[in-house]
Coordinates of C-alpha atoms in Angstrom, one line a residue:
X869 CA 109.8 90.2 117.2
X870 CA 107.3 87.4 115.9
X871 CA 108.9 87.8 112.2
X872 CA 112.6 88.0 110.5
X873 CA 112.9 87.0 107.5
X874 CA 109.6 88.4 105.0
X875 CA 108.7 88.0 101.5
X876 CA 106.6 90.7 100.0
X877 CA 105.0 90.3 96.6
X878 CA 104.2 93.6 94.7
X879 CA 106.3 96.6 94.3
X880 CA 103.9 99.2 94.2
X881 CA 103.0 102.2 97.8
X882 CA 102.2 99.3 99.1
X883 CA 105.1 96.6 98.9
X884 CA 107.7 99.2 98.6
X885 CA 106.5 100.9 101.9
X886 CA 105.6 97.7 103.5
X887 CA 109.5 96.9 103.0
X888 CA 111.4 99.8 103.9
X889 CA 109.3 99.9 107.5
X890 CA 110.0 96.2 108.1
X891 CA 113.7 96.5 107.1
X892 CA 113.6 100.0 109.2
X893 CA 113.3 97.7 112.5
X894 CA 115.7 95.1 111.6
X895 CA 114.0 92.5 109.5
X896 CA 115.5 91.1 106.3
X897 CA 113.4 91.4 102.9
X898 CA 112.8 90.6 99.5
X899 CA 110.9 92.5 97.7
X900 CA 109.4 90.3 94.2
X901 CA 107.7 91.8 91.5
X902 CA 106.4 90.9 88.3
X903 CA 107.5 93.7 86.1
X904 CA 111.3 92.9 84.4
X905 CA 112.6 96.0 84.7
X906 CA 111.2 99.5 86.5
X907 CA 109.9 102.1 84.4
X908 CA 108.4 105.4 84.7
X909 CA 104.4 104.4 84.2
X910 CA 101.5 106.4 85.7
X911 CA 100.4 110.0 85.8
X912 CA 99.9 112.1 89.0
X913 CA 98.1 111.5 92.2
X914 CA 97.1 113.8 95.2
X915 CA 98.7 112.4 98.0
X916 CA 96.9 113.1 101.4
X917 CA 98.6 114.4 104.4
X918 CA 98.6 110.8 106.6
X919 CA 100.3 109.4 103.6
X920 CA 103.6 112.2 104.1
X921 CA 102.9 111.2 107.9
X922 CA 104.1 107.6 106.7
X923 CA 106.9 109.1 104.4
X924 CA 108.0 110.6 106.8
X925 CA 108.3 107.5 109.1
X926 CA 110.3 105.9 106.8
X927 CA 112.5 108.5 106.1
X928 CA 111.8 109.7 102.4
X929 CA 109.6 112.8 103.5
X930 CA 112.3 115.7 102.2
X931 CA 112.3 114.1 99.2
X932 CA 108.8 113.6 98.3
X933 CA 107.9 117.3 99.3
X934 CA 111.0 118.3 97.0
X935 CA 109.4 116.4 93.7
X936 CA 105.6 117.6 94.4
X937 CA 103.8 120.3 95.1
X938 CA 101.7 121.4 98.0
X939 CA 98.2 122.2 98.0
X940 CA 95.8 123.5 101.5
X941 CA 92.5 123.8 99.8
X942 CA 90.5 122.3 97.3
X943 CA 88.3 124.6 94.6
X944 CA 84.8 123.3 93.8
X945 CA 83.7 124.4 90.9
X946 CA 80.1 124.5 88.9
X947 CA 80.7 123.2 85.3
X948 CA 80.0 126.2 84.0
X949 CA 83.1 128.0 85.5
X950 CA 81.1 129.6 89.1
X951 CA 83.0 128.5 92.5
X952 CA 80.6 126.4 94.3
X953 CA 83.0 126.9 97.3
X954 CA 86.6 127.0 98.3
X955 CA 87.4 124.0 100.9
X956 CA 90.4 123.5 102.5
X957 CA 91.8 120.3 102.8
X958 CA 91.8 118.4 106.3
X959 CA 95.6 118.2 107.7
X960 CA 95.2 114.7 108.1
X961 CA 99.1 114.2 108.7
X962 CA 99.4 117.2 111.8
X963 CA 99.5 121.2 111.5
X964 CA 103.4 120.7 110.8
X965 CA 102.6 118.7 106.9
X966 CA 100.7 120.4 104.0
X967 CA 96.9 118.9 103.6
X968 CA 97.9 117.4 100.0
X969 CA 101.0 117.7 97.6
X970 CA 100.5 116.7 94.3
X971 CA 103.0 114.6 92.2
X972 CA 103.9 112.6 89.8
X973 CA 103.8 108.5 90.1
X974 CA 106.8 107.6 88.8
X975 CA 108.7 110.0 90.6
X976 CA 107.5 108.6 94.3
X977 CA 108.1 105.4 93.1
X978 CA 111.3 105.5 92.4
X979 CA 111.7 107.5 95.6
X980 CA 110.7 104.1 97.6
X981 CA 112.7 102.2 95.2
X982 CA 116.3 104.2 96.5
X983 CA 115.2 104.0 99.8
X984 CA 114.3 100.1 99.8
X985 CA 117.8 99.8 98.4
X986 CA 119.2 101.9 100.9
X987 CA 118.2 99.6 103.6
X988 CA 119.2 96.5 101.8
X989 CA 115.7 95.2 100.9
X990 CA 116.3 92.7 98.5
X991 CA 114.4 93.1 94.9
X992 CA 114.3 90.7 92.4
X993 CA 112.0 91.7 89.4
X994 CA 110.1 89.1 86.5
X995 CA 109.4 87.0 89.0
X996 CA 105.5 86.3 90.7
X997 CA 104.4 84.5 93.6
X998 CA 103.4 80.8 92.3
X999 CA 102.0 79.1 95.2
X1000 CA 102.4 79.1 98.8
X1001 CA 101.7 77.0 101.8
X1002 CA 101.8 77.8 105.5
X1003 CA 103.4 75.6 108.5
X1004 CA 103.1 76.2 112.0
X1005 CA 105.7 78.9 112.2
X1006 CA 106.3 79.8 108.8
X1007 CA 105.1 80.2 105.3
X1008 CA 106.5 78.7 102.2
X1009 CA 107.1 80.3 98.5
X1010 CA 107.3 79.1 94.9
X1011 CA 108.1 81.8 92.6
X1012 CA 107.2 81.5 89.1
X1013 CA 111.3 80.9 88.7
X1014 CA 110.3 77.3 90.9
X1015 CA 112.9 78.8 93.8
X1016 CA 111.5 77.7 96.9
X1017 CA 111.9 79.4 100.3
X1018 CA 110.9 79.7 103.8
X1019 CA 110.0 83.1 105.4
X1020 CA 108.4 84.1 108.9
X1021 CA 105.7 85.6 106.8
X1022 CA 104.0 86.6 103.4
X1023 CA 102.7 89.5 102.7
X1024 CA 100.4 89.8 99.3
X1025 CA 100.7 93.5 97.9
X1026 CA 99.5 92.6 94.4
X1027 CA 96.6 95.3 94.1
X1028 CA 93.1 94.9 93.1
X1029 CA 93.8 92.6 90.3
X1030 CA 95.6 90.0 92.8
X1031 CA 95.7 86.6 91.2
X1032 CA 96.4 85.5 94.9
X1033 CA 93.7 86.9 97.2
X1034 CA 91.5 84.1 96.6
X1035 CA 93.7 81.3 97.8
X1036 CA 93.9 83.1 101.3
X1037 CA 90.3 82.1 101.8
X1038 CA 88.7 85.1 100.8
X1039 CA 85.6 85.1 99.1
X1040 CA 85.2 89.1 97.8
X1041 CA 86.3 90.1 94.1
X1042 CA 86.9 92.9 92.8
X1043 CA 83.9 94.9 91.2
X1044 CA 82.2 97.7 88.9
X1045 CA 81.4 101.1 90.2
X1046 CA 79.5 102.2 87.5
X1047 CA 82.8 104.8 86.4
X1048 CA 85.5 105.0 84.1
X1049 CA 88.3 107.3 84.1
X1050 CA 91.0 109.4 81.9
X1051 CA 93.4 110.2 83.4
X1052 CA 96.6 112.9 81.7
X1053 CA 99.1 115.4 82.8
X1054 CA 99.2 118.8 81.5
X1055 CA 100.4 122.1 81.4
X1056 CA 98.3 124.9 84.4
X1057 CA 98.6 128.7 84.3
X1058 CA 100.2 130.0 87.5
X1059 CA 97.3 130.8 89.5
X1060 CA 95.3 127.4 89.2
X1061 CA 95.5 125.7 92.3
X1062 CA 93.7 122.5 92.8
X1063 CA 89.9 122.9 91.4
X1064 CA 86.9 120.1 90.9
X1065 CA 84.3 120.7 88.6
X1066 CA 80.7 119.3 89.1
X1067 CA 77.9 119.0 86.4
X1068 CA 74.4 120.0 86.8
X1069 CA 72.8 117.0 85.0
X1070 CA 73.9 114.2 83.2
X1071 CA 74.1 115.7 79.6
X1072 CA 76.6 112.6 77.7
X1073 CA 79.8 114.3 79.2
X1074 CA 82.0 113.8 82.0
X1075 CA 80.5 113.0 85.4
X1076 CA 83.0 115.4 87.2
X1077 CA 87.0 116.9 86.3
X1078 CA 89.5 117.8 88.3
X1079 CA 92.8 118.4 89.0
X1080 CA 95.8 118.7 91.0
X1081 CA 99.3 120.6 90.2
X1082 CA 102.4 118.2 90.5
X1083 CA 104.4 121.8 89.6
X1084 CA 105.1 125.0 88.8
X1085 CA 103.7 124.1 85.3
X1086 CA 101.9 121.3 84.8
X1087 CA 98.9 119.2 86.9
X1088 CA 97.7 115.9 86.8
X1089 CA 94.0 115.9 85.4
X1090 CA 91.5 113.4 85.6
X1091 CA 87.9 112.9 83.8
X1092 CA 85.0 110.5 85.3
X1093 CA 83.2 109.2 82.7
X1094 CA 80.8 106.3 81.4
X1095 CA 83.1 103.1 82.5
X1096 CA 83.0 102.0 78.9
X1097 CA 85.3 104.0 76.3
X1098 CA 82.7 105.2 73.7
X1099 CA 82.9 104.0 70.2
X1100 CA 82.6 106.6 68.8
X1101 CA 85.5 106.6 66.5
X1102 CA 87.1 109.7 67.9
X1103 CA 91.1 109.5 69.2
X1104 CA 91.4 109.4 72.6
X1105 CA 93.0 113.3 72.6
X1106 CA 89.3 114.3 70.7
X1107 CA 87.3 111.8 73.0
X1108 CA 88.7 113.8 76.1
X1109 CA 88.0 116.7 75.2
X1110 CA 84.1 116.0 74.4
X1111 CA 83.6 115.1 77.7
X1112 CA 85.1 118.3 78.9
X1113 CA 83.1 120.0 76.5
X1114 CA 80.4 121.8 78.8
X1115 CA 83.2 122.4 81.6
X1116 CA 84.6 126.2 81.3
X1117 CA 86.5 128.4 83.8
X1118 CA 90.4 127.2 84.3
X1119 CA 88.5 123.8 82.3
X1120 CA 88.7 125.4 79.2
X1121 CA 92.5 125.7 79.5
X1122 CA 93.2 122.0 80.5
X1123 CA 90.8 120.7 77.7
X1124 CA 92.6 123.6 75.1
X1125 CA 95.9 121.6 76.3
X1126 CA 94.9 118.0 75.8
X1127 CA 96.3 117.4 72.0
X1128 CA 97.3 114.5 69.8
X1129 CA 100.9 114.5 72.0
X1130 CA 99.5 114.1 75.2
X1131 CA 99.4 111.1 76.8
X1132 CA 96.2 109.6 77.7
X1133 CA 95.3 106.3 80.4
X1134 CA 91.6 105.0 80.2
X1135 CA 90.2 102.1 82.6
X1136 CA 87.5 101.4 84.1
X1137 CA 87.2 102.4 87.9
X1138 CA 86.7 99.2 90.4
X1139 CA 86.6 98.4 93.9
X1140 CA 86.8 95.8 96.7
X1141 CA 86.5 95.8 100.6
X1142 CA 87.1 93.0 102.7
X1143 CA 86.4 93.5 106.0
X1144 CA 86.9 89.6 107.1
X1145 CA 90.4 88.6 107.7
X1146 CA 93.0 89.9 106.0
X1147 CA 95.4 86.4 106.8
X1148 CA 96.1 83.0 106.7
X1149 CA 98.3 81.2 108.4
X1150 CA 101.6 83.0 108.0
X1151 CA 100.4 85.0 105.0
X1152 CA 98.4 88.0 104.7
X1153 CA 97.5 90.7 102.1
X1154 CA 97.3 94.7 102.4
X1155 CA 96.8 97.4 100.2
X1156 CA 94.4 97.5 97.6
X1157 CA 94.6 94.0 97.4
X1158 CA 91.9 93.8 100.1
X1159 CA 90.5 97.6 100.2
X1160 CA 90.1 99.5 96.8
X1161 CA 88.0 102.7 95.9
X1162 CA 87.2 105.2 93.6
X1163 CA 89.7 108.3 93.8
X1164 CA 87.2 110.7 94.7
X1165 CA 88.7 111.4 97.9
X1166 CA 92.0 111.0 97.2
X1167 CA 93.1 108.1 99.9
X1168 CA 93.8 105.2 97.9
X1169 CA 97.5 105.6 97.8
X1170 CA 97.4 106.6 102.0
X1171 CA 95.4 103.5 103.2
X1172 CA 98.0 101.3 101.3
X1173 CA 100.7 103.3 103.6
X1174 CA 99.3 103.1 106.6
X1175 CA 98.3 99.7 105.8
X1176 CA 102.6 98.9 105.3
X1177 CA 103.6 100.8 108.6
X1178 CA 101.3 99.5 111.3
X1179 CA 101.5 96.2 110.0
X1180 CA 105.3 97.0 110.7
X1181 CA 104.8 98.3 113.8
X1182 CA 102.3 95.3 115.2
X1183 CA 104.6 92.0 113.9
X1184 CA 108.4 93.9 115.0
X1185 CA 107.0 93.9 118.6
X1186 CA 107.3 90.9 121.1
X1187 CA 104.1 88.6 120.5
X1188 CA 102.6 85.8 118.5
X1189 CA 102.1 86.8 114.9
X1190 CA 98.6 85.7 114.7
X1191 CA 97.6 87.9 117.5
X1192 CA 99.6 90.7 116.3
X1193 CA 97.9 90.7 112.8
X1194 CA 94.7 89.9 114.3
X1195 CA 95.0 93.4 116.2
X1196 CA 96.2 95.1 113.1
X1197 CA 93.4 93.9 111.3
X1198 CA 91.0 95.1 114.3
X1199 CA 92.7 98.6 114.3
X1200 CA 92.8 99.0 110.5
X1201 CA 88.6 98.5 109.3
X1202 CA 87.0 100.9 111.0
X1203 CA 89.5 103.6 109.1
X1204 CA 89.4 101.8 106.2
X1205 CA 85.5 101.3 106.0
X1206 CA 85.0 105.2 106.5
X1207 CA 87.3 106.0 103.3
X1208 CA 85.0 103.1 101.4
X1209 CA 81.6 104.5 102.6
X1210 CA 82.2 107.7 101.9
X1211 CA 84.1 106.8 98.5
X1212 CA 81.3 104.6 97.7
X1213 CA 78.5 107.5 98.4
X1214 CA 80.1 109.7 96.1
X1215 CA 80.6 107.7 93.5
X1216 CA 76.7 107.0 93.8
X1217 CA 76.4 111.2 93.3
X1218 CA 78.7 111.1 90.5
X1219 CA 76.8 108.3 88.9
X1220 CA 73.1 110.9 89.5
X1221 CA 74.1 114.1 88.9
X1222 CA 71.8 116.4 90.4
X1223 CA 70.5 114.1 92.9
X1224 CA 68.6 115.9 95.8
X1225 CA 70.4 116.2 98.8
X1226 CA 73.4 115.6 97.4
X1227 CA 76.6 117.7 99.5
X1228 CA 80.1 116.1 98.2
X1229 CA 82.3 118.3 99.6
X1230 CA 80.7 117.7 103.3
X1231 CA 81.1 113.7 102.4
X1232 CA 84.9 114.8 101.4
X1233 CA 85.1 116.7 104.0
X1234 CA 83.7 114.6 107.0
X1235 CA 85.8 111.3 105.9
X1236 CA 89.0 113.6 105.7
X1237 CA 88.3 115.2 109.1
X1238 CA 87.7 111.6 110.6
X1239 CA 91.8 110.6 109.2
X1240 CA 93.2 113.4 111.5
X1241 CA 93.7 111.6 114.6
X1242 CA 97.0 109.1 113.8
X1243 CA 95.8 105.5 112.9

């Protein structure tokens, strides 16, 4: 195989995953990562079916369906409470995986984390990549400790926000999609399954809510808004809640549940596609640190996966590395570019509420139904 020693840079789905399917075929790895110490940070996510595909390539799938819980169909609601229709989800993982499973972040990361371990990946937190520079066969690291090291290759995993995506050449940056998002976890009523809610016109509250159960009691919620918070001198519990104002039917529960306790996340909602290459030299990013949406179709996190395994797959075989990642590049865009069109064209609805024409759930529908296949 065309690599054996790899240094990956970013512990989140991305790095983690990206680790435990290159140790998985033999190679050694360290795993760096800014943070000093792990800690349990984030709220829920959906996780799509290809994603548990991936898990369960790596060997963590029992696991992850034991912490979340699994959803078939979506809801789409009206704000006012009305079903606008009942959609099941796309088994984009195979018959034999649920559509989605909703969980808790924290929980599938330290999932990764045990399993990384497991395999002897090597993980050395408060440290960041400080410069590199590639030779003919290898690349070279200084971490921001000054140790210096030689791997077969690099791989970038630092997210959106990557301080290190620009020395690889490329020219795209991360930008604005017009949203901003709250995201919380809170307590559901038995019978709520999964359920999106949809405004009629743009009336000063939130552009669309949802949510997803992550278990028998709770569900991660989140609220598309303006992508500046208001100053409005409201608390963020309060500030939440008049956005969800004008949204009723299982709504009026998850706003009724959003108090002074619960803990709230606000950001601003960016994105970034780079459909050039993904490399140079010996070094080459993945992950959201070239290909970043808006969640609105819930296949952020499985991108990143797929992303960590086929990269996996393409430099473990017999080959030269740069044709090997020049083919996983090749294979990967067309996948990834679908999940950013059709991302991108709903964020445009969400930013027009009302527009004519508009049909989000066959968007969500059509890009979910394109994943099927394997990548």
């Amino acid at each position: 195989m065309s690599v054996r020693n790899v240094l990956i840079v970013g512990a989140g789905f991305t790095g983690l995953t990206t680790a435990i399917a290159l140790a998985q075929r033999g190679v050694a790895v360290t795993l760096v990562d800014k943070n000093q110490a792990w800690a349990r940070v984030g709220h829920g996510l959906t996780i799509q079916g290809n994603a548990l595909r991936v898990f369960r390539e790596i060997g963590v799938i029992d696991e992850v369906l034991a912490v979340g819980q699994a959803e078939n169909a979506v809801t789409l609601y009206f704000a006012d409470g009305r079903v606008m229709a009942e959609m099941p989800t796309p088994r984009t993982g195979g018959d034999d995986l649920p559509a989605t499973i909703g969980a808790l972040r924290p929980d599938l990361h330290e999932i990764l984390v045990r399993r990384a371990a497991e395999l002897g990946v090597e993980i050395r937190l408060g440290r960041e990549l400080a410069s590199f520079e590639n030779r003919a066969d290898a690349a070279v690291s200084v971490l921001s400790d000054g140790t210096t090291e030689t791997w077969d290759a690099i791989v970038i995993a630092e997210g959106i926000k990557s301080q290190t995506r620009a020395t690889l050449g490329i020219a795209e940056d991360r930008r604005p999609t017009g949203l901003g998002i709250w995201r919380a976890v809170t307590s559901r009523t038995p019978e709520m399954t999964g359920g999106i809610a949809y405004p009629m016109s743009d009336d000063g509250g939130a552009y669309k809510v949802g949510y997803t159960p992550v278990s028998a009691d709770q569900c991660y919620i989140f609220v598309l808004c303006r992508p500046e918070r208001a100053d409005n001198g409201l608390p963020d519990w309060q500030e939440v809640r008049r956005l969800m104002a004008n949204f009723h039917g299982p709504f009026d529960h998850l706003r009724d549940s959003i108090d002074e306790n619960t803990f709230l996340n606000f950001q601003e909602i960016e994105w970034i596609f780079v459909e050039g290459p993904w490399h140079r030299g010996r070094v080459i990013a993945l992950g959201e640190t070239v290909h970043a949406v808006p969640p609105l179709i819930a296949q952020g996190a499985a991108q990143c996966v797929e992303d960590a395994l086929l990269f996996a797959e393409h430099v473990t075989q017999d080959g030269d590395f740069e044709t090997q990642v020049q083919e996983f590049h090749a294979r990967r865009i067309p996948r990834v570019k679908g999940v950013v069109d059709a991302s991108m064209q709903l964020a445009e609805w969400e930013l027009h509420p009302g527009t004519p024409g508009a049909d989000p759930g066959r968007v969500m529908g059509g890009a979910l139904m394109a994943l099927v296949p394997a990548p």
